[in-house]
PDB file of C-alpha atoms in Angstrom:
ATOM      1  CA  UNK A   1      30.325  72.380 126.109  1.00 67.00           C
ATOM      2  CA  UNK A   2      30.111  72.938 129.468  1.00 79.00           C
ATOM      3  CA  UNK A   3      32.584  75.528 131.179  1.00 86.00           C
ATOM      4  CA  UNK A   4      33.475  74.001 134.307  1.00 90.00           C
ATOM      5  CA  UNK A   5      32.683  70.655 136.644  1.00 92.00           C
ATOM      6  CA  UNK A   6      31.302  71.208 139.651  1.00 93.00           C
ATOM      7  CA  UNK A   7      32.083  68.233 141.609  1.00 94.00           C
ATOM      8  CA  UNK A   8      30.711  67.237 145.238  1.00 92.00           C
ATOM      9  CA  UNK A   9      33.496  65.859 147.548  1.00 93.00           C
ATOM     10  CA  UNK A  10      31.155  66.000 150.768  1.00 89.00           C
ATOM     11  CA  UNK A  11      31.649  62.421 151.526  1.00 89.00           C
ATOM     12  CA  UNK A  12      28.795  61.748 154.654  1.00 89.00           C
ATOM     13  CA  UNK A  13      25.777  63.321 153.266  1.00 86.00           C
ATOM     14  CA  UNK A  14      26.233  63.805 148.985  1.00 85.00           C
ATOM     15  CA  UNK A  15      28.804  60.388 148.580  1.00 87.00           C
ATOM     16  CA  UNK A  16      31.403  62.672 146.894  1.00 91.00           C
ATOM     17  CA  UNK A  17      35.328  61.875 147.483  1.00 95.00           C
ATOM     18  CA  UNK A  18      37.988  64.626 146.764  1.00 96.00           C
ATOM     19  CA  UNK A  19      39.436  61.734 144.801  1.00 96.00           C
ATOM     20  CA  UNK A  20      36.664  62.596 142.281  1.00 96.00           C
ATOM     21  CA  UNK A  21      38.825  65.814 140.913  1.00 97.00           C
ATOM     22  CA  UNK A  22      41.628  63.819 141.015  1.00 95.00           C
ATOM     23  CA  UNK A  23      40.720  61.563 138.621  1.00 95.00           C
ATOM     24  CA  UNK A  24      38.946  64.006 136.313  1.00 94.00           C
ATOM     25  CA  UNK A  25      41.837  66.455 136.213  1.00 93.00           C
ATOM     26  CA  UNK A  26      43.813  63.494 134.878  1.00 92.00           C
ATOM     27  CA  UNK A  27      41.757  62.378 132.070  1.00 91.00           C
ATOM     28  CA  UNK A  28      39.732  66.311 131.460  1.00 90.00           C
ATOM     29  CA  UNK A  29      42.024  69.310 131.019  1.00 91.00           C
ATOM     30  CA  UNK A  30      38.478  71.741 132.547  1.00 94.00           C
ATOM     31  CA  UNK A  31      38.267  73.513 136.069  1.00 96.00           C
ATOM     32  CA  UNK A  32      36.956  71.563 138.935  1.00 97.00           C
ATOM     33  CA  UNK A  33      34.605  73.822 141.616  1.00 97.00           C
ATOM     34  CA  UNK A  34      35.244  71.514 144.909  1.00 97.00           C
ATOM     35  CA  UNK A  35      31.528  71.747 146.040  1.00 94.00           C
ATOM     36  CA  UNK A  36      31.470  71.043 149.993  1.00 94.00           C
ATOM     37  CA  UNK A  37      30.993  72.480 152.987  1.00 94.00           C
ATOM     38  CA  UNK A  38      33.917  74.342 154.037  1.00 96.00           C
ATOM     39  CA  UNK A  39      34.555  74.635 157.833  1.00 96.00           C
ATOM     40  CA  UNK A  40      38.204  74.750 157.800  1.00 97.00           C
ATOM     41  CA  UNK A  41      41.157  76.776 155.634  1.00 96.00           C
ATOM     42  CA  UNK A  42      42.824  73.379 156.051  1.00 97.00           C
ATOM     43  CA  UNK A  43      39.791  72.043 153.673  1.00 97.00           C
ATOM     44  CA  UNK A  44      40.639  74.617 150.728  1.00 98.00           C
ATOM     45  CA  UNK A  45      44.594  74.007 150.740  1.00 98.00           C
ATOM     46  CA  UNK A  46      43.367  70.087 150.559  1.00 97.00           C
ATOM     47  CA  UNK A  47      41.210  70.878 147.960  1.00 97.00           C
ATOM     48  CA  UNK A  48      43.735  72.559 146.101  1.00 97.00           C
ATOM     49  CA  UNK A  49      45.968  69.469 146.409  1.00 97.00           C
ATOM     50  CA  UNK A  50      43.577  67.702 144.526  1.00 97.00           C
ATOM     51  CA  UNK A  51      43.578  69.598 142.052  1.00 97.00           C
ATOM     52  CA  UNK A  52      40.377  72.195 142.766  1.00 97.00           C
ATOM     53  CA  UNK A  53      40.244  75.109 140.826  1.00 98.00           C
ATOM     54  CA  UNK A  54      37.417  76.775 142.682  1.00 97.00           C
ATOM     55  CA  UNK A  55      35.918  76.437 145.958  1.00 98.00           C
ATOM     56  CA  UNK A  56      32.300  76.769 147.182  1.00 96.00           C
ATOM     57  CA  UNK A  57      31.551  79.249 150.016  1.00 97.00           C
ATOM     58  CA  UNK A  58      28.015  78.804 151.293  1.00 96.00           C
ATOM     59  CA  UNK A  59      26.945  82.553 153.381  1.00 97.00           C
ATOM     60  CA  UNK A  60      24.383  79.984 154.910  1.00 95.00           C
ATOM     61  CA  UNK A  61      26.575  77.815 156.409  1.00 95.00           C
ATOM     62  CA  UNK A  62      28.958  79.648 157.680  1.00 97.00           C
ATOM     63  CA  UNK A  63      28.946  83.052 160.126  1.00 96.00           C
ATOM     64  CA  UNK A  64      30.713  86.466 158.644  1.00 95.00           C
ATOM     65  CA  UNK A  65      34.075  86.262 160.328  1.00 97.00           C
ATOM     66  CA  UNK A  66      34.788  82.625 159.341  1.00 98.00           C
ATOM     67  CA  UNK A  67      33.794  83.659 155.747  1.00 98.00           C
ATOM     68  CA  UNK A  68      36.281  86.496 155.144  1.00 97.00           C
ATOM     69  CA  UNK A  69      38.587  83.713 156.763  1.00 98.00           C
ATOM     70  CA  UNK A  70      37.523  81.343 154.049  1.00 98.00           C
ATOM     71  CA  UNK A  71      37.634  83.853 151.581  1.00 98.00           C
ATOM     72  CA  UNK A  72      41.148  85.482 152.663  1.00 97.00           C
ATOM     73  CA  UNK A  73      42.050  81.667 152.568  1.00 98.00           C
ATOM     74  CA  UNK A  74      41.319  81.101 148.878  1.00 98.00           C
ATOM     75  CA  UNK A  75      42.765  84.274 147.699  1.00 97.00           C
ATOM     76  CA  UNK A  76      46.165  83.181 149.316  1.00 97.00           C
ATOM     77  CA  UNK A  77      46.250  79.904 148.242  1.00 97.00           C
ATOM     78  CA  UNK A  78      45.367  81.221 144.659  1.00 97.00           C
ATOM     79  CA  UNK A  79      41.895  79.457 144.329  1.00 97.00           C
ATOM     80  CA  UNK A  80      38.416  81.097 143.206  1.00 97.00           C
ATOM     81  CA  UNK A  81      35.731  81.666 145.198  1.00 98.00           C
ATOM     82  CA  UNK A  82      32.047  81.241 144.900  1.00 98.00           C
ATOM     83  CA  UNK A  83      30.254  82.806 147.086  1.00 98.00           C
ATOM     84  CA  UNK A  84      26.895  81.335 147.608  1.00 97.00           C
ATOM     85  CA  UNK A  85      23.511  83.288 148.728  1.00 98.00           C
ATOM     86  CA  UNK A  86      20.051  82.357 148.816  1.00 96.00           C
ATOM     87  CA  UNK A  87      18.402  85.404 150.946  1.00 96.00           C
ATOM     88  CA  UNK A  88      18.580  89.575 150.624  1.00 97.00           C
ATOM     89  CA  UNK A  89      20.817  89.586 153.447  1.00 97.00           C
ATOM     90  CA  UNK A  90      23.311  86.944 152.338  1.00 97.00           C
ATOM     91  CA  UNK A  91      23.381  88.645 148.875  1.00 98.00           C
ATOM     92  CA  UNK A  92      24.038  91.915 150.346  1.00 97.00           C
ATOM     93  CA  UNK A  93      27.204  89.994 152.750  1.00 97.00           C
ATOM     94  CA  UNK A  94      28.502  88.586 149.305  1.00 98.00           C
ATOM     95  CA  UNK A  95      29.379  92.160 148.136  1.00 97.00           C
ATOM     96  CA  UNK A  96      31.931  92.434 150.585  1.00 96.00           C
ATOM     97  CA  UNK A  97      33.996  89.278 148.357  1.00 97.00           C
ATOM     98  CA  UNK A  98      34.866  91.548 145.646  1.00 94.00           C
ATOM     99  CA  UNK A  99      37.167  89.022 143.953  1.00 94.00           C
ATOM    100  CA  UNK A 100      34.246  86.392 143.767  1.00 97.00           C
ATOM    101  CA  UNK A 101      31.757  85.062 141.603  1.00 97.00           C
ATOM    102  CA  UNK A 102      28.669  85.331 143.003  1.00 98.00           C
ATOM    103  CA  UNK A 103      26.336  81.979 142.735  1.00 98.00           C
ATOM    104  CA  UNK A 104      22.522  82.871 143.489  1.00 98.00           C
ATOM    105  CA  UNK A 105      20.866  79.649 144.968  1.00 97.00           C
ATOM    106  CA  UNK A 106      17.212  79.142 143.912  1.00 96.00           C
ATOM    107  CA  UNK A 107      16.591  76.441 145.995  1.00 93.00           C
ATOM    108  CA  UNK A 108      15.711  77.394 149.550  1.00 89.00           C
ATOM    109  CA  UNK A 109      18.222  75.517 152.221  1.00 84.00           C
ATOM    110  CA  UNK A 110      14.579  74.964 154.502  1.00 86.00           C
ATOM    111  CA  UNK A 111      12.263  74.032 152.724  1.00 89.00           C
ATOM    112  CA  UNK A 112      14.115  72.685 149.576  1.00 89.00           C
ATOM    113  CA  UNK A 113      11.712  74.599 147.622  1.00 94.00           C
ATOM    114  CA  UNK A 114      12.989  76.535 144.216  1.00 94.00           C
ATOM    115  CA  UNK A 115      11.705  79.165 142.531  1.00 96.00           C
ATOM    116  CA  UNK A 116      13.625  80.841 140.085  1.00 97.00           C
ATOM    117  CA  UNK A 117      12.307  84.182 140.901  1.00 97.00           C
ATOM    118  CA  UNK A 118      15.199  84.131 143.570  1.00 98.00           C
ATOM    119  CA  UNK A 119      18.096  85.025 140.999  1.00 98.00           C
ATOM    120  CA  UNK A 120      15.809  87.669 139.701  1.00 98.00           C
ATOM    121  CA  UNK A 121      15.463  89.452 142.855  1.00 98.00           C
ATOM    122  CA  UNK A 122      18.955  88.346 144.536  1.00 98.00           C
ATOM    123  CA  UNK A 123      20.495  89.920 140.939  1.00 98.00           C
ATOM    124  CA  UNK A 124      18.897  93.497 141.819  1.00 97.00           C
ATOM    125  CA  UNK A 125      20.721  93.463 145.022  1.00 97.00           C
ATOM    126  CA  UNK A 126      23.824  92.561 143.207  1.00 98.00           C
ATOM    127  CA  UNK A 127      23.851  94.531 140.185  1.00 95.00           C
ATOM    128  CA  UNK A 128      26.942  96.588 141.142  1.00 96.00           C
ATOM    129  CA  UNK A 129      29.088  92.906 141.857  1.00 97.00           C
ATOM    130  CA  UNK A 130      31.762  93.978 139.134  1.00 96.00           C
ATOM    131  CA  UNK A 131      32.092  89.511 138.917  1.00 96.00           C
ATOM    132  CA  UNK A 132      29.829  87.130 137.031  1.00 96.00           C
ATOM    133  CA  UNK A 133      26.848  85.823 138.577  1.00 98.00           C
ATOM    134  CA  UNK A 134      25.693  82.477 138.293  1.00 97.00           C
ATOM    135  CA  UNK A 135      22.097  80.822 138.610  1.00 97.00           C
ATOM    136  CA  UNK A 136      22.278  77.784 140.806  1.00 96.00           C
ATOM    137  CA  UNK A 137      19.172  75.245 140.802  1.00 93.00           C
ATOM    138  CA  UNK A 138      16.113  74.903 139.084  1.00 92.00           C
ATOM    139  CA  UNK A 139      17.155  75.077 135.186  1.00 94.00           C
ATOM    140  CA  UNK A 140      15.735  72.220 133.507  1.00 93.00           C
ATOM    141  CA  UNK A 141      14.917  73.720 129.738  1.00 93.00           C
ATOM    142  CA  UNK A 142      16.640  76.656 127.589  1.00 92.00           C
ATOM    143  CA  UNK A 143      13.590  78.150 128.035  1.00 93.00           C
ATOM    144  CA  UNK A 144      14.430  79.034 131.667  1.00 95.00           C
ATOM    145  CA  UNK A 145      18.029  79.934 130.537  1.00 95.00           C
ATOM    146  CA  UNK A 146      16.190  82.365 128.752  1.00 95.00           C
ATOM    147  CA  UNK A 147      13.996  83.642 131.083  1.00 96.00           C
ATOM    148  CA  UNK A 148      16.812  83.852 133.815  1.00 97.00           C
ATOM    149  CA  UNK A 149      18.910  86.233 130.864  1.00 96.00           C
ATOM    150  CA  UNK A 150      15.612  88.308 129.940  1.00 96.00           C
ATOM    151  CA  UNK A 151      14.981  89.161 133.653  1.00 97.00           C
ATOM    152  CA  UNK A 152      18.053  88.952 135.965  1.00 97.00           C
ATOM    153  CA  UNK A 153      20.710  89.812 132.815  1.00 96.00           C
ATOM    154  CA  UNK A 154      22.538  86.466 134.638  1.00 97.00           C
ATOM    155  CA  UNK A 155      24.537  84.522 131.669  1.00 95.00           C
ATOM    156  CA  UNK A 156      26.249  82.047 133.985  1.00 94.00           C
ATOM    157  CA  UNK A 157      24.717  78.510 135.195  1.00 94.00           C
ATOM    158  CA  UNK A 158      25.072  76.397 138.040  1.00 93.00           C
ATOM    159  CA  UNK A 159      22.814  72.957 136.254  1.00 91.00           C
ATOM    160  CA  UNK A 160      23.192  69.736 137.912  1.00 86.00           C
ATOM    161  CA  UNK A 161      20.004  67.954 138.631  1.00 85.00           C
ATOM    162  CA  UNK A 162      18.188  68.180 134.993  1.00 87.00           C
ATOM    163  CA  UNK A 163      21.604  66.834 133.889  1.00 85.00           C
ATOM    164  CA  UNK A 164      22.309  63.971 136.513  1.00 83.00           C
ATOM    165  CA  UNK A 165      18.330  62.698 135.718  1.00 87.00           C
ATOM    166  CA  UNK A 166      18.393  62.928 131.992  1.00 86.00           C
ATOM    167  CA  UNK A 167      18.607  59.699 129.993  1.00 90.00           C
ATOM    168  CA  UNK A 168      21.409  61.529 128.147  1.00 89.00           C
ATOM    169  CA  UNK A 169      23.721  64.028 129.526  1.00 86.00           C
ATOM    170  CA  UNK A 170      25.519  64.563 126.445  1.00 87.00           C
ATOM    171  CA  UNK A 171      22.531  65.567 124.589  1.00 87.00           C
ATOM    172  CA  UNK A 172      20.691  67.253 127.663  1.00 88.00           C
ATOM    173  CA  UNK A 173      23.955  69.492 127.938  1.00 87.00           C
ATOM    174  CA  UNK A 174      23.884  70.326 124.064  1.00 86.00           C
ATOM    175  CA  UNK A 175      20.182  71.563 124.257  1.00 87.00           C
ATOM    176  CA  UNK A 176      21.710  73.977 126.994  1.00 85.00           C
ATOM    177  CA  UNK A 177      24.949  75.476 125.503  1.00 83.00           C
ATOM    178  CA  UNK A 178      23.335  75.725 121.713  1.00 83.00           C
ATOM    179  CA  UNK A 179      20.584  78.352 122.583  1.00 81.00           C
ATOM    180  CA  UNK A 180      20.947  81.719 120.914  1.00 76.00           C
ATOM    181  CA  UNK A 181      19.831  84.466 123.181  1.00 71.00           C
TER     182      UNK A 181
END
């Protein structure tokens, strides 16, 4: 049920291999989001080779002219962009990528903190975004889907922890993508 993979290749802190997408493009006909840190234009046209659909562009990490470079990267090598904010600055950068989707971070990169309130302010800021937006962190229920969609009008999730510490992911995924709205 689930639209997409977002799969970490960051091999020295998160113990992800690009080999990862590899071997799920082989046996999974889905699109991959390469989720790293990206430094280098060299890292996306890798990424790509591996079979990456999408790529992961965190405002945070990076400063404004290596993200257009990034960005400019992507769009020539024919790979989407996420563009990743978790402040009122960063979400007013991300309008400048156009072509993007938009991912809205709830977890704060200092203190690790999340509060889902976040995407519901971030959204108002990106309203005009003519791309999806998608909340990142912190959805552990349908219940918070729901809140997310009642207050930010944000249909589009990022989920990984609740999933990678449920007993069953199978099942945990179900209770997400079978919700009415």
């Amino acid at each position: 049920g689930a639209s997409f993979l977002s799969v970490l290749t960051e091999e020295d802190f998160f113990l992800g291999k690009l080999d990862y997408i590899k071997n799920i493009k082989n046996n999974y006909k889905i699109p991959i989001l390469c989720k790293d840190f990206f430094f280098d234009p060299y890292q996306i046209a890798l990424a790509k080779s591996y079979g990456a659909d999408c790529i992961l562009l965190i405002l945070a990490a990076v400063d404004k002219i290596l993200a257009k470079d990034l960005y400019q990267a992507a769009n020539d090598l024919n790979i989407s962009t996420i563009v990743e904010v978790h402040t009122k600055k960063e979400a007013e950068e991300a309008l400048f990528f156009e072509n993007s989707i938009i991912g809205i971070n709830n977890r704060n990169l200092k203190t690790l903190e999340i509060s889902l309130d976040t995407s519901i302010n971030l959204s108002k800021i990106l309203k005009s975004h003519e791309n999806p937006l998608i909340c990142e962190s912190g959805i552990h229920s349908p219940n918070e889907i729901k809140f997310i969609v009642n207050h930010a009008q944000i249909y589009n999730f990022l989920i990984g922890e609740s999933l990678l510490s449920s007993n069953d992911i199978g099942l945990k995924l179900r209770e997400f993508t079978q919700i009415s709205l």
